[in-house]
C-alpha positions as protocol buffer text, in pm:
chain_id: "A"
residue {
  index: 1
  type: MET
  ca { x: -1216 y: 1571 z: 1385 }
}
residue {
  index: 2
  type: GLN
  ca { x: -1540 y: 1373 z: 1381 }
}
residue {
  index: 3
  type: ASP
  ca { x: -1547 y: 1366 z: 1000 }
}
residue {
  index: 4
  type: VAL
  ca { x: -1176 y: 1290 z: 959 }
}
residue {
  index: 5
  type: HIS
  ca { x: -1252 y: 991 z: 736 }
}
residue {
  index: 6
  type: GLN
  ca { x: -1423 y: 1228 z: 491 }
}
residue {
  index: 7
  type: LYS
  ca { x: -1119 y: 1455 z: 457 }
}
residue {
  index: 8
  type: VAL
  ca { x: -806 y: 1366 z: 264 }
}
residue {
  index: 9
  type: ILE
  ca { x: -542 y: 1373 z: 537 }
}
residue {
  index: 10
  type: PRO
  ca { x: -216 y: 1184 z: 477 }
}
residue {
  index: 11
  type: ILE
  ca { x: -139 y: 913 z: 732 }
}
residue {
  index: 12
  type: HIS
  ca { x: 162 y: 689 z: 773 }
}
residue {
  index: 13
  type: MET
  ca { x: 186 y: 330 z: 892 }
}
residue {
  index: 14
  type: ILE
  ca { x: 477 y: 100 z: 971 }
}
residue {
  index: 15
  type: ARG
  ca { x: 532 y: -271 z: 1019 }
}
residue {
  index: 16
  type: PRO
  ca { x: 845 y: -295 z: 1235 }
}
residue {
  index: 17
  type: THR
  ca { x: 914 y: -654 z: 1127 }
}
residue {
  index: 18
  type: LEU
  ca { x: 839 y: -865 z: 824 }
}
residue {
  index: 19
  type: ALA
  ca { x: 816 y: -1180 z: 1034 }
}
residue {
  index: 20
  type: ALA
  ca { x: 485 y: -1371 z: 1034 }
}
residue {
  index: 21
  type: ILE
  ca { x: 337 y: -1217 z: 720 }
}
residue {
  index: 22
  type: PRO
  ca { x: -30 y: -1322 z: 684 }
}
residue {
  index: 23
  type: GLN
  ca { x: -58 y: -1567 z: 394 }
}
residue {
  index: 24
  type: PHE
  ca { x: -352 y: -1546 z: 154 }
}
residue {
  index: 25
  type: ASP
  ca { x: -378 y: -1736 z: -175 }
}
residue {
  index: 26
  type: LEU
  ca { x: -515 y: -1588 z: -494 }
}
residue {
  index: 27
  type: PRO
  ca { x: -872 y: -1700 z: -562 }
}
residue {
  index: 28
  type: PRO
  ca { x: -949 y: -1920 z: -864 }
}
residue {
  index: 29
  type: GLY
  ca { x: -950 y: -1726 z: -1189 }
}
residue {
  index: 30
  type: VAL
  ca { x: -706 y: -1459 z: -1066 }
}
residue {
  index: 31
  type: GLY
  ca { x: -346 y: -1460 z: -1184 }
}
residue {
  index: 32
  type: VAL
  ca { x: -38 y: -1258 z: -1104 }
}
residue {
  index: 33
  type: ARG
  ca { x: 256 y: -1127 z: -1299 }
}
residue {
  index: 34
  type: THR
  ca { x: 525 y: -868 z: -1250 }
}
residue {
  index: 35
  type: PHE
  ca { x: 612 y: -558 z: -1449 }
}
residue {
  index: 36
  type: ARG
  ca { x: 687 y: -589 z: -1820 }
}
residue {
  index: 37
  type: PRO
  ca { x: 821 y: -316 z: -2049 }
}
residue {
  index: 38
  type: GLY
  ca { x: 533 y: -89 z: -2146 }
}
residue {
  index: 39
  type: ASP
  ca { x: 327 y: -157 z: -1832 }
}
residue {
  index: 40
  type: GLU
  ca { x: 351 y: 205 z: -1721 }
}
residue {
  index: 41
  type: ALA
  ca { x: 29 y: 287 z: -1908 }
}
residue {
  index: 42
  type: ILE
  ca { x: -156 y: -12 z: -1758 }
}
residue {
  index: 43
  type: TRP
  ca { x: -36 y: 90 z: -1413 }
}
residue {
  index: 44
  type: ALA
  ca { x: -146 y: 451 z: -1468 }
}
residue {
  index: 45
  type: HIS
  ca { x: -490 y: 337 z: -1589 }
}
residue {
  index: 46
  type: ILE
  ca { x: -546 y: 117 z: -1281 }
}
residue {
  index: 47
  type: GLN
  ca { x: -422 y: 384 z: -1042 }
}
residue {
  index: 48
  type: ASP
  ca { x: -611 y: 671 z: -1203 }
}
residue {
  index: 49
  type: THR
  ca { x: -938 y: 477 z: -1226 }
}
residue {
  index: 50
  type: ALA
  ca { x: -917 y: 363 z: -863 }
}
residue {
  index: 51
  type: ASP
  ca { x: -794 y: 689 z: -708 }
}
residue {
  index: 52
  type: LEU
  ca { x: -1072 y: 933 z: -626 }
}
residue {
  index: 53
  type: TYR
  ca { x: -833 y: 1201 z: -500 }
}
residue {
  index: 54
  type: ASN
  ca { x: -547 y: 1222 z: -752 }
}
residue {
  index: 55
  type: HIS
  ca { x: -494 y: 1222 z: -1126 }
}
residue {
  index: 56
  type: VAL
  ca { x: -233 y: 951 z: -1186 }
}
residue {
  index: 57
  type: THR
  ca { x: -23 y: 948 z: -1502 }
}
residue {
  index: 58
  type: VAL
  ca { x: 262 y: 758 z: -1666 }
}
residue {
  index: 59
  type: GLU
  ca { x: 488 y: 1047 z: -1564 }
}
residue {
  index: 60
  type: ILE
  ca { x: 413 y: 972 z: -1198 }
}
residue {
  index: 61
  type: HIS
  ca { x: 519 y: 611 z: -1258 }
}
residue {
  index: 62
  type: ARG
  ca { x: 850 y: 731 z: -1403 }
}
residue {
  index: 63
  type: ARG
  ca { x: 899 y: 983 z: -1121 }
}
residue {
  index: 64
  type: ASP
  ca { x: 834 y: 733 z: -842 }
}
residue {
  index: 65
  type: TYR
  ca { x: 988 y: 419 z: -993 }
}
residue {
  index: 66
  type: GLY
  ca { x: 1246 y: 534 z: -1245 }
}
residue {
  index: 67
  type: THR
  ca { x: 1311 y: 335 z: -1561 }
}
residue {
  index: 68
  type: ASP
  ca { x: 1509 y: 31 z: -1444 }
}
residue {
  index: 69
  type: GLU
  ca { x: 1290 y: -244 z: -1587 }
}
residue {
  index: 70
  type: GLU
  ca { x: 1484 y: -518 z: -1407 }
}
residue {
  index: 71
  type: VAL
  ca { x: 1409 y: -362 z: -1069 }
}
residue {
  index: 72
  type: LEU
  ca { x: 1047 y: -304 z: -1167 }
}
residue {
  index: 73
  type: ALA
  ca { x: 1015 y: -669 z: -1275 }
}
residue {
  index: 74
  type: GLN
  ca { x: 1126 y: -774 z: -927 }
}
residue {
  index: 75
  type: ARG
  ca { x: 907 y: -536 z: -733 }
}
residue {
  index: 76
  type: GLN
  ca { x: 588 y: -437 z: -916 }
}
residue {
  index: 77
  type: PHE
  ca { x: 293 y: -678 z: -924 }
}
residue {
  index: 78
  type: PHE
  ca { x: -22 y: -691 z: -1134 }
}
residue {
  index: 79
  type: LEU
  ca { x: -324 y: -908 z: -1062 }
}
residue {
  index: 80
  type: MET
  ca { x: -504 y: -1031 z: -1373 }
}
residue {
  index: 81
  type: ASP
  ca { x: -849 y: -1168 z: -1449 }
}
residue {
  index: 82
  type: LYS
  ca { x: -895 y: -1504 z: -1624 }
}
residue {
  index: 83
  type: GLU
  ca { x: -849 y: -1334 z: -1963 }
}
residue {
  index: 84
  type: GLY
  ca { x: -511 y: -1199 z: -1851 }
}
residue {
  index: 85
  type: THR
  ca { x: -623 y: -837 z: -1818 }
}
residue {
  index: 86
  type: PRO
  ca { x: -455 y: -657 z: -1525 }
}
residue {
  index: 87
  type: PHE
  ca { x: -699 y: -507 z: -1272 }
}
residue {
  index: 88
  type: ALA
  ca { x: -480 y: -433 z: -968 }
}
residue {
  index: 89
  type: SER
  ca { x: -126 y: -329 z: -892 }
}
residue {
  index: 90
  type: ALA
  ca { x: 103 y: -284 z: -593 }
}
residue {
  index: 91
  type: SER
  ca { x: 476 y: -254 z: -550 }
}
residue {
  index: 92
  type: ALA
  ca { x: 730 y: -391 z: -304 }
}
residue {
  index: 93
  type: TRP
  ca { x: 937 y: -73 z: -322 }
}
residue {
  index: 94
  type: TRP
  ca { x: 1193 y: 63 z: -78 }
}
residue {
  index: 95
  type: GLN
  ca { x: 1360 y: 372 z: 64 }
}
residue {
  index: 96
  type: GLU
  ca { x: 1729 y: 362 z: 148 }
}
residue {
  index: 97
  type: ASN
  ca { x: 1687 y: 615 z: 427 }
}
residue {
  index: 98
  type: TYR
  ca { x: 1334 y: 651 z: 561 }
}
residue {
  index: 99
  type: VAL
  ca { x: 1407 y: 952 z: 782 }
}
residue {
  index: 100
  type: GLU
  ca { x: 1054 y: 971 z: 928 }
}
residue {
  index: 101
  type: ALA
  ca { x: 1113 y: 634 z: 1100 }
}
residue {
  index: 102
  type: GLY
  ca { x: 1459 y: 709 z: 1230 }
}
residue {
  index: 103
  type: GLY
  ca { x: 1653 y: 640 z: 911 }
}
residue {
  index: 104
  type: GLY
  ca { x: 1786 y: 327 z: 751 }
}
residue {
  index: 105
  type: ALA
  ca { x: 1646 y: 113 z: 474 }
}
residue {
  index: 106
  type: TRP
  ca { x: 1273 y: 28 z: 480 }
}
residue {
  index: 107
  type: GLY
  ca { x: 1053 y: -164 z: 242 }
}
residue {
  index: 108
  type: GLU
  ca { x: 768 y: 49 z: 108 }
}
residue {
  index: 109
  type: VAL
  ca { x: 424 y: -79 z: 14 }
}
residue {
  index: 110
  type: HIS
  ca { x: 377 y: 160 z: -275 }
}
residue {
  index: 111
  type: TRP
  ca { x: 82 y: 260 z: -494 }
}
residue {
  index: 112
  type: VAL
  ca { x: -170 y: -13 z: -410 }
}
residue {
  index: 113
  type: ALA
  ca { x: -477 y: 12 z: -635 }
}
residue {
  index: 114
  type: MET
  ca { x: -755 y: -201 z: -775 }
}
residue {
  index: 115
  type: LEU
  ca { x: -1016 y: -126 z: -1038 }
}
residue {
  index: 116
  type: PRO
  ca { x: -1352 y: -54 z: -869 }
}
residue {
  index: 117
  type: ALA
  ca { x: -1523 y: -366 z: -1012 }
}
residue {
  index: 118
  type: TRP
  ca { x: -1274 y: -581 z: -818 }
}
residue {
  index: 119
  type: GLN
  ca { x: -1277 y: -392 z: -489 }
}
residue {
  index: 120
  type: GLY
  ca { x: -1433 y: -579 z: -197 }
}
residue {
  index: 121
  type: ARG
  ca { x: -1386 y: -919 z: -361 }
}
residue {
  index: 122
  type: GLY
  ca { x: -1108 y: -1045 z: -136 }
}
residue {
  index: 123
  type: VAL
  ca { x: -816 y: -1005 z: -373 }
}
residue {
  index: 124
  type: ALA
  ca { x: -636 y: -724 z: -189 }
}
residue {
  index: 125
  type: ARG
  ca { x: -521 y: -964 z: 83 }
}
residue {
  index: 126
  type: PRO
  ca { x: -334 y: -1196 z: -156 }
}
residue {
  index: 127
  type: LEU
  ca { x: -184 y: -889 z: -325 }
}
residue {
  index: 128
  type: MET
  ca { x: -50 y: -769 z: 11 }
}
residue {
  index: 129
  type: THR
  ca { x: 86 y: -1118 z: 80 }
}
residue {
  index: 130
  type: LEU
  ca { x: 273 y: -1110 z: -253 }
}
residue {
  index: 131
  type: VAL
  ca { x: 418 y: -764 z: -187 }
}
residue {
  index: 132
  type: LEU
  ca { x: 532 y: -833 z: 169 }
}
residue {
  index: 133
  type: ASN
  ca { x: 671 y: -1176 z: 81 }
}
residue {
  index: 134
  type: ARG
  ca { x: 873 y: -1019 z: -201 }
}
residue {
  index: 135
  type: MET
  ca { x: 1009 y: -756 z: 36 }
}
residue {
  index: 136
  type: ALA
  ca { x: 1124 y: -1028 z: 274 }
}
residue {
  index: 137
  type: GLU
  ca { x: 1276 y: -1227 z: -17 }
}
residue {
  index: 138
  type: LEU
  ca { x: 1472 y: -916 z: -118 }
}
residue {
  index: 139
  type: GLY
  ca { x: 1614 y: -880 z: 233 }
}
residue {
  index: 140
  type: HIS
  ca { x: 1391 y: -613 z: 382 }
}
residue {
  index: 141
  type: THR
  ca { x: 1312 y: -661 z: 750 }
}
residue {
  index: 142
  type: ARG
  ca { x: 1052 y: -387 z: 801 }
}
residue {
  index: 143
  type: ALA
  ca { x: 807 y: -186 z: 592 }
}
residue {
  index: 144
  type: TYR
  ca { x: 609 y: 136 z: 581 }
}
residue {
  index: 145
  type: LEU
  ca { x: 336 y: 290 z: 370 }
}
residue {
  index: 146
  type: ASN
  ca { x: 153 y: 615 z: 316 }
}
residue {
  index: 147
  type: THR
  ca { x: -222 y: 640 z: 268 }
}
residue {
  index: 148
  type: ALA
  ca { x: -501 y: 884 z: 350 }
}
residue {
  index: 149
  type: THR
  ca { x: -789 y: 899 z: 596 }
}
residue {
  index: 150
  type: PRO
  ca { x: -1082 y: 837 z: 356 }
}
residue {
  index: 151
  type: ARG
  ca { x: -927 y: 510 z: 239 }
}
residue {
  index: 152
  type: LEU
  ca { x: -1085 y: 312 z: 522 }
}
residue {
  index: 153
  type: ALA
  ca { x: -1085 y: -22 z: 338 }
}
residue {
  index: 154
  type: ALA
  ca { x: -714 y: 16 z: 272 }
}
residue {
  index: 155
  type: VAL
  ca { x: -640 y: 122 z: 631 }
}
residue {
  index: 156
  type: ASN
  ca { x: -828 y: -183 z: 758 }
}
residue {
  index: 157
  type: LEU
  ca { x: -633 y: -405 z: 519 }
}
residue {
  index: 158
  type: TYR
  ca { x: -303 y: -262 z: 639 }
}
residue {
  index: 159
  type: LEU
  ca { x: -400 y: -303 z: 1005 }
}
residue {
  index: 160
  type: ARG
  ca { x: -497 y: -664 z: 928 }
}
residue {
  index: 161
  type: PHE
  ca { x: -145 y: -711 z: 790 }
}
residue {
  index: 162
  type: GLY
  ca { x: 24 y: -582 z: 1104 }
}
residue {
  index: 163
  type: PHE
  ca { x: 84 y: -221 z: 1005 }
}
residue {
  index: 164
  type: LEU
  ca { x: 33 y: 32 z: 1282 }
}
residue {
  index: 165
  type: PRO
  ca { x: -1 y: 410 z: 1290 }
}
residue {
  index: 166
  type: HIS
  ca { x: 332 y: 586 z: 1271 }
}
residue {
  index: 167
  type: LEU
  ca { x: 339 y: 914 z: 1460 }
}
residue {
  index: 168
  type: TYR
  ca { x: 665 y: 1031 z: 1308 }
}
residue {
  index: 169
  type: ASP
  ca { x: 686 y: 1405 z: 1368 }
}
residue {
  index: 170
  type: ASP
  ca { x: 724 y: 1534 z: 1723 }
}
residue {
  index: 171
  type: ALA
  ca { x: 576 y: 1868 z: 1619 }
}
residue {
  index: 172
  type: THR
  ca { x: 253 y: 1705 z: 1501 }
}
residue {
  index: 173
  type: THR
  ca { x: 234 y: 1387 z: 1709 }
}
residue {
  index: 174
  type: GLY
  ca { x: -67 y: 1517 z: 1906 }
}
residue {
  index: 175
  type: GLU
  ca { x: -250 y: 1606 z: 1585 }
}
residue {
  index: 176
  type: GLN
  ca { x: -167 y: 1270 z: 1428 }
}
residue {
  index: 177
  type: ARG
  ca { x: -288 y: 1089 z: 1739 }
}
residue {
  index: 178
  type: ARG
  ca { x: -618 y: 1283 z: 1725 }
}
residue {
  index: 179
  type: ILE
  ca { x: -659 y: 1190 z: 1358 }
}
residue {
  index: 180
  type: TRP
  ca { x: -612 y: 821 z: 1436 }
}
residue {
  index: 181
  type: GLN
  ca { x: -845 y: 838 z: 1737 }
}
residue {
  index: 182
  type: ALA
  ca { x: -1113 y: 995 z: 1516 }
}
residue {
  index: 183
  type: LEU
  ca { x: -1063 y: 715 z: 1260 }
}
residue {
  index: 184
  type: THR
  ca { x: -1082 y: 435 z: 1519 }
}
residue {
  index: 185
  type: PRO
  ca { x: -1465 y: 402 z: 1528 }
}
residue {
  index: 186
  type: HIS
  ca { x: -1454 y: 336 z: 1152 }
}
residue {
  index: 187
  type: LEU
  ca { x: -1187 y: 64 z: 1173 }
}
residue {
  index: 188
  type: ARG
  ca { x: -1224 y: -311 z: 1222 }
}
residue {
  index: 189
  type: TYR
  ca { x: -879 y: -373 z: 1370 }
}
residue {
  index: 190
  type: PRO
  ca { x: -702 y: -215 z: 1667 }
}
residue {
  index: 191
  type: THR
  ca { x: -454 y: 63 z: 1597 }
}
residue {
  index: 192
  type: GLY
  ca { x: -233 y: -3 z: 1897 }
}
residue {
  index: 193
  type: LEU
  ca { x: -279 y: 354 z: 2018 }
}
residue {
  index: 194
  type: ASP
  ca { x: -410 y: 425 z: 2365 }
}
residue {
  index: 195
  type: ALA
  ca { x: -738 y: 614 z: 2388 }
}
């Protein structure tokens, strides 16, 4: 388990309440817009370029989000540079029955990605603020997300935003706890799990 951050192991995180969302403003020169018809290819380009572990395509966008452009326009964000070129995307999605957290409707932070040239420049925090604020505006009261162990910058971002490890499966809770404990030395924020 010592090298857990070098293996691609899925991990799950929850934010039991959407109260007190950290607020970060976009830096000068960075804009935001929501989904427009035809953005599937832009989304796929951002995701595929940023994701070292998966090949992301337009078909994945259709599979995960469907084709309701009105819903997408409410829930999918793009950050843009000063020329208006999108470089990051994240969605304020949802699941009607998130069984792994006991059921019921949950907001889902879904497919967060940023082109490598923009990573580490402080724009992920405002993107998370936008996504979580939109969830709250749409009536969600809690949120979850899925990520993977080598995505340490993302895990730190999510911890900073109040997400905590979600040990959702009784059969693997011990294994999940060990994974999180092995990640802890590489994290900047507490996980809320006992040692």
